[in-house]
Coordinates of C-alpha atoms in Angstrom, one line a residue:
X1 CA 48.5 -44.7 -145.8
X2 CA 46.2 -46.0 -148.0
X3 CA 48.2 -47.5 -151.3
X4 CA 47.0 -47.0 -154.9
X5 CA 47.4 -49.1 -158.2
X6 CA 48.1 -47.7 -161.4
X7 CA 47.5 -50.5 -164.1
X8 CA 49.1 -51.4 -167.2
X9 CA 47.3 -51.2 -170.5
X10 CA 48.0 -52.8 -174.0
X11 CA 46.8 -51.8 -177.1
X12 CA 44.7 -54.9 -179.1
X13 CA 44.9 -52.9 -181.7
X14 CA 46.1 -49.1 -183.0
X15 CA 45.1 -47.8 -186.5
X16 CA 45.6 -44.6 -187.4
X17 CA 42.5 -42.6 -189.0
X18 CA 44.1 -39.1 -189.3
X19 CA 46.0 -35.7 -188.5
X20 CA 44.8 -33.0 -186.1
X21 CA 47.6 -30.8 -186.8
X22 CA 50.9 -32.1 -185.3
X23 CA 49.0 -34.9 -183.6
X24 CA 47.4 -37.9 -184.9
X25 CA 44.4 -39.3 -184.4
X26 CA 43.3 -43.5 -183.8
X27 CA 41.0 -45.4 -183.3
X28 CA 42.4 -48.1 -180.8
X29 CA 41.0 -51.1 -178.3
X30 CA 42.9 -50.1 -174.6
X31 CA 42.6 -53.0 -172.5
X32 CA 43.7 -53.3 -168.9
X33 CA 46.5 -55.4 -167.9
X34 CA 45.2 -56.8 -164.4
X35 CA 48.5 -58.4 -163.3
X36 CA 50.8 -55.1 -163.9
X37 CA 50.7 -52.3 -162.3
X38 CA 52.8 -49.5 -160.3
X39 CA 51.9 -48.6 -156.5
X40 CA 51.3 -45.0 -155.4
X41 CA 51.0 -43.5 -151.8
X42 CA 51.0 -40.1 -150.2
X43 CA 54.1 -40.3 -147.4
X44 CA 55.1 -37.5 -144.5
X45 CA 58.0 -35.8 -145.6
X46 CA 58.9 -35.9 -142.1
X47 CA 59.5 -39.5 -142.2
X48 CA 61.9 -39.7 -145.6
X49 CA 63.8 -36.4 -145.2
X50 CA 62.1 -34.3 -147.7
X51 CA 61.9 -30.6 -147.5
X52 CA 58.9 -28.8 -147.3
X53 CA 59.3 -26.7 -150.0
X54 CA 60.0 -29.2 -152.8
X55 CA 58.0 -31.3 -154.6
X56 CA 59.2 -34.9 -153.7
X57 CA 58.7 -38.2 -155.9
X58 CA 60.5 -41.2 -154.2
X59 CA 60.8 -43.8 -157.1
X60 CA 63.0 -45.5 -159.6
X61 CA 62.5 -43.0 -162.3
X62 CA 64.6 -42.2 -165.4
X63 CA 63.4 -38.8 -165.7
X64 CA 63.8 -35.5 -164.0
X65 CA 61.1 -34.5 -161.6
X66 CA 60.3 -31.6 -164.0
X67 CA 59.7 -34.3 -166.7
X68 CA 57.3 -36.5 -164.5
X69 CA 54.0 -37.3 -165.9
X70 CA 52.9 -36.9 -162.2
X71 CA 54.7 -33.5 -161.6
X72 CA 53.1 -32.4 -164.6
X73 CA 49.3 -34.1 -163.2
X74 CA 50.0 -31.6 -159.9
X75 CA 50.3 -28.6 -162.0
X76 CA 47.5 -29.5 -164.3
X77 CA 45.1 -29.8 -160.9
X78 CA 46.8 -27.3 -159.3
X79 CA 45.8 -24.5 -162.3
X80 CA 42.7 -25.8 -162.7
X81 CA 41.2 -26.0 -158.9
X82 CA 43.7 -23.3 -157.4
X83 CA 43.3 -25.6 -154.5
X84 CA 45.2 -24.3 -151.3
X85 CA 44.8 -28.0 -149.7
X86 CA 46.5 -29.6 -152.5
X87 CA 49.8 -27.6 -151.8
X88 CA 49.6 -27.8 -148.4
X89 CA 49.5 -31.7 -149.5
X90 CA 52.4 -31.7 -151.3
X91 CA 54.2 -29.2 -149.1
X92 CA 53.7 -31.8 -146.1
X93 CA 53.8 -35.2 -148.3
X94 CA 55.7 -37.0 -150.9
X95 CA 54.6 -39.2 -153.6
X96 CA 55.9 -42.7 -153.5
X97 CA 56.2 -45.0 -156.4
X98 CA 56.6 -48.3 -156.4
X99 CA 57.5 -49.2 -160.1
X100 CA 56.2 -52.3 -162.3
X101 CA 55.0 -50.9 -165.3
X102 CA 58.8 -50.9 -167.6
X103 CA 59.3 -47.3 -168.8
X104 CA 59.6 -46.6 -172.6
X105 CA 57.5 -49.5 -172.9
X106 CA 54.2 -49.0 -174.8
X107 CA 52.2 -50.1 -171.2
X108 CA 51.3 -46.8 -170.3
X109 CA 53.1 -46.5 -167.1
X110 CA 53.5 -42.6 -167.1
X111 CA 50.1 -41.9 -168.1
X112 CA 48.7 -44.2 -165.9
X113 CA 50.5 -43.0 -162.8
X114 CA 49.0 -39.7 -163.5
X115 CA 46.1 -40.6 -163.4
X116 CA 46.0 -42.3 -160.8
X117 CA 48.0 -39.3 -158.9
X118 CA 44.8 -37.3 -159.9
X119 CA 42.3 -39.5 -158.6
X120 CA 44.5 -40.1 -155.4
X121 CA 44.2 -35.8 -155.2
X122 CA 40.5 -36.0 -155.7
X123 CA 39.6 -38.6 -152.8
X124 CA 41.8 -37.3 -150.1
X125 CA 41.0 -33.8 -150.6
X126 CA 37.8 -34.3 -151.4
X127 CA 37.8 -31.8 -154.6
X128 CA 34.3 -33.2 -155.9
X129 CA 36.0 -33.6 -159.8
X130 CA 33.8 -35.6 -161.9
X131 CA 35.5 -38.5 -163.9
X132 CA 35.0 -35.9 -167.1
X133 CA 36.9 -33.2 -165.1
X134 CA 39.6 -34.8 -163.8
X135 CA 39.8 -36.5 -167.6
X136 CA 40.1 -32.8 -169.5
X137 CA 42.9 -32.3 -167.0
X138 CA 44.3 -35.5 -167.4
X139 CA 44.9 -35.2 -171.1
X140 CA 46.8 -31.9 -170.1
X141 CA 49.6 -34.6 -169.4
X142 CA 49.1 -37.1 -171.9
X143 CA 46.8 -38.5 -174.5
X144 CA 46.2 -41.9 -172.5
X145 CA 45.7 -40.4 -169.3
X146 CA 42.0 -40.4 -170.0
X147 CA 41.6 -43.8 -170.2
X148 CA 42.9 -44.3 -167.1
X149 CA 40.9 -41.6 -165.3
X150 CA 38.0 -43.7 -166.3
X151 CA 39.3 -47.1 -164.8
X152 CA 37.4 -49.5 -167.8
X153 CA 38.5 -53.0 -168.3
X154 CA 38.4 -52.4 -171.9
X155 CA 37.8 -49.2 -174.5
X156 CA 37.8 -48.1 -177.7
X157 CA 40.0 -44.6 -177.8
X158 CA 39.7 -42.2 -180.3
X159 CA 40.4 -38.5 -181.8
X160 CA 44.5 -38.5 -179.8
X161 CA 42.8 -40.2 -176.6
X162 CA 40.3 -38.0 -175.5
X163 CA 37.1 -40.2 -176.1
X164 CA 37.1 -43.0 -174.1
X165 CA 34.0 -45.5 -174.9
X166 CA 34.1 -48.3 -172.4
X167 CA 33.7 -51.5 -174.4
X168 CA 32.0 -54.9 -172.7
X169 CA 33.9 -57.8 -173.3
X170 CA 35.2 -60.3 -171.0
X171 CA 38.9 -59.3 -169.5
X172 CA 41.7 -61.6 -170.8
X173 CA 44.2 -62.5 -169.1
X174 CA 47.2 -60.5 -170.9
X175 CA 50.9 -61.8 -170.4
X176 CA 53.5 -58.8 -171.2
X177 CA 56.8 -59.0 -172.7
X178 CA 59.1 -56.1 -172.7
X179 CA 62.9 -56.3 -174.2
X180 CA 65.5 -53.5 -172.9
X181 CA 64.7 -51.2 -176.1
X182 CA 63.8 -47.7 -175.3
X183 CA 61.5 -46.8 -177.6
X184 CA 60.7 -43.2 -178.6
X185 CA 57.1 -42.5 -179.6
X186 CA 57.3 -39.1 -181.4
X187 CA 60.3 -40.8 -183.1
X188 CA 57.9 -44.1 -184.4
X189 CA 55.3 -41.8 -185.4
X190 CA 57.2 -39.3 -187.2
X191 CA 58.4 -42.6 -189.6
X192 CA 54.8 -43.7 -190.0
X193 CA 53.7 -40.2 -191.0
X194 CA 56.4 -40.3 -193.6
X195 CA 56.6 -43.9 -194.9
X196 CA 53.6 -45.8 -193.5
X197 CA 50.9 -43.0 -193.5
X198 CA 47.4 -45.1 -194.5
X199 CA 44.7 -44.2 -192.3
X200 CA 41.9 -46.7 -192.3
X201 CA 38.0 -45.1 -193.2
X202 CA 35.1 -45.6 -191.3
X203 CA 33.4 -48.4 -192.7
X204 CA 36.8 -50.0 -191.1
X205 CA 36.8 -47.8 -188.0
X206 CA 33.5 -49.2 -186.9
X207 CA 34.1 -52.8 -187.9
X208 CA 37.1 -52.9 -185.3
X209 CA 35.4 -51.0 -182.2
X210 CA 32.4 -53.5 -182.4
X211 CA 35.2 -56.4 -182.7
X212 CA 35.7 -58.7 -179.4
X213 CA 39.4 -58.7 -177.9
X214 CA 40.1 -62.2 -178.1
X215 CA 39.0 -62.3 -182.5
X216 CA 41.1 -59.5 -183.3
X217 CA 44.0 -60.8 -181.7
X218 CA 43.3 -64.3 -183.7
X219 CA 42.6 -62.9 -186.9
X220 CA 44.4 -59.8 -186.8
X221 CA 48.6 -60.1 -187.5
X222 CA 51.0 -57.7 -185.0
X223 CA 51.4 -55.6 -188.2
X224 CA 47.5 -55.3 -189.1
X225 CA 46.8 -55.0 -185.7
X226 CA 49.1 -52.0 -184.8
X227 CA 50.0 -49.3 -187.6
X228 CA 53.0 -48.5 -185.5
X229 CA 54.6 -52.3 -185.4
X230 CA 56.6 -51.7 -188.8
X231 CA 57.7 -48.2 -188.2
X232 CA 59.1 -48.9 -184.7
X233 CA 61.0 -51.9 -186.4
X234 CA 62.5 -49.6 -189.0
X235 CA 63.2 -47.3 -186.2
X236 CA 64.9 -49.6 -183.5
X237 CA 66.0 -53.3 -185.8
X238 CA 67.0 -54.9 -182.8
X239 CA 63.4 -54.9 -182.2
X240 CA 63.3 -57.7 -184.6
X241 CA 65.3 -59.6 -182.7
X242 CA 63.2 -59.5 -179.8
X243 CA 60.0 -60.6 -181.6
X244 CA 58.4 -64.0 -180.8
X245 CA 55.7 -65.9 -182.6
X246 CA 52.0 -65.5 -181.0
X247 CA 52.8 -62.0 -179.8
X248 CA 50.9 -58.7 -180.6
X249 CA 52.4 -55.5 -180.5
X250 CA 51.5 -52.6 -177.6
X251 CA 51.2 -48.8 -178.7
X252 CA 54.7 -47.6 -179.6
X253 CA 56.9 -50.2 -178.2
X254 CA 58.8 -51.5 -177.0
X255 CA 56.1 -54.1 -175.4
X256 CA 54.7 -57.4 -177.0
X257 CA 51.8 -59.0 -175.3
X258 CA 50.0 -62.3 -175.6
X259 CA 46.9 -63.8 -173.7
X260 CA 48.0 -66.9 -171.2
X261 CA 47.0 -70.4 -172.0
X262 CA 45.5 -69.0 -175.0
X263 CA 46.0 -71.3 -178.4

């Protein structure tokens, strides 16, 4: 059975430019992070052992299958194709996982293993869901599932995720770093909303989505860079332990990334 990657992403940057009720909103540079990524294929459930009537994710997973970014990509498809194939996929297949991407991490490992379940959904049952379409269903799950529905090198993401610009730039060749801190994102942004809370105007907004990659990262500080660096820090200390010189910070944490060879 054909074998699917789900990739990695860092954020270059993350500022925040706003609330939309309990949510807020960013403008942020996703990049993909070539040399990460989980592994995804359909399996009989004939051959592991699974029953037919369960919905069966064979993976190293922290979470409950009822809290699985991928569980919840099935039900999202699932309500809006009502596609009778797709059960009788899952009623005759598992999902396996072979994981990569840390969890907790800042890397987008759920989000991108949702996406990547969608697309996998798509192909082998031939559903005919535009990129858009399987997008809107996508953000169902998660605000950074978009970005991987569309599969760019490099965007800039705004509103919560749900615009997805693809930005052309070369890709960089991004190192990751990840220390054993489980870092809650609802938790980081609650703090920034309530101590950090600066969003950056337009005139700002437009400077960074026209910015290259590689000057942002040499110009830019982890804590100019990413709104959420300090919050996560007052959040988790240890973090600071953890932190090494020449490193940016990815999304909520608990990630840092660099680019290789790079001076």
């Amino acid at each position: 059975m054909k074998i699917y990657k789900a990739y990695a992403k860092v954020n270059i940057f993350l500022k925040i430019t706003g609330k939309r009720e309990n949510y807020h909103e960013i403008i942020s540079r996703f990049m993909k992070v070539n040399s990460l990524y989980d592994e995804l294929s359909f399996v009989s459930k004939e051959d592991v052992g699974a029953k037919a009537n369960e919905f069966k994710i064979i993976g190293d997973f922290a979470c409950t299958t009822e809290q699985n970014t991928i569980y919840k990509a099935y039900f999202a498809l699932k309500n809006r194709t009502h596609s009778e194939s797709l059960e009788k996929l899952m009623q005759t297949h598992a999902i396996k996982v072979t994981k990569n991407i840390p969890a907790f991490a800042g890397l987008g490992g759920g989000s991108s293993d949702a996406a990547t379940y969608l697309k996998m959904c798509n192909e082998v049952l031939d559903l005919g869901l535009s990129l858009n379409e399987l997008a809107t269903i996508g953000l169902e799950v998660g605000a950074d599932v978009p970005f991987f529905i569309y599969g760019y090198d490099s965007a800039n993401v705004s509103g919560i995720g749900e615009v997805v610009e693809e930005f052309k730039e070369e890709s960089l060749d991004i190192e990751t770093y990840t220390p054993k801190v489980a870092i809650s994102t609802p938790k980081v942004y609650k703090i920034y909303r309530d101590d950090f809370y600066n969003p950056i105007d337009g005139f700002e907004v437009q400077r960074l989505k026209e910015t290259k990659s590689i000057e942002i990262l040499n110009t830019m500080s982890p804590t100019e860079a990413n709104d959420l660096f300090e919050p996560a820090l007052q959040a988790y200390r240890e973090l600071k332990q953890h932190y090494k010189s020449g490193y940016h910070f990815s999304g909520s944490g608990s990630s840092f990334f660099r680019v290789k060879n790079h001076e």
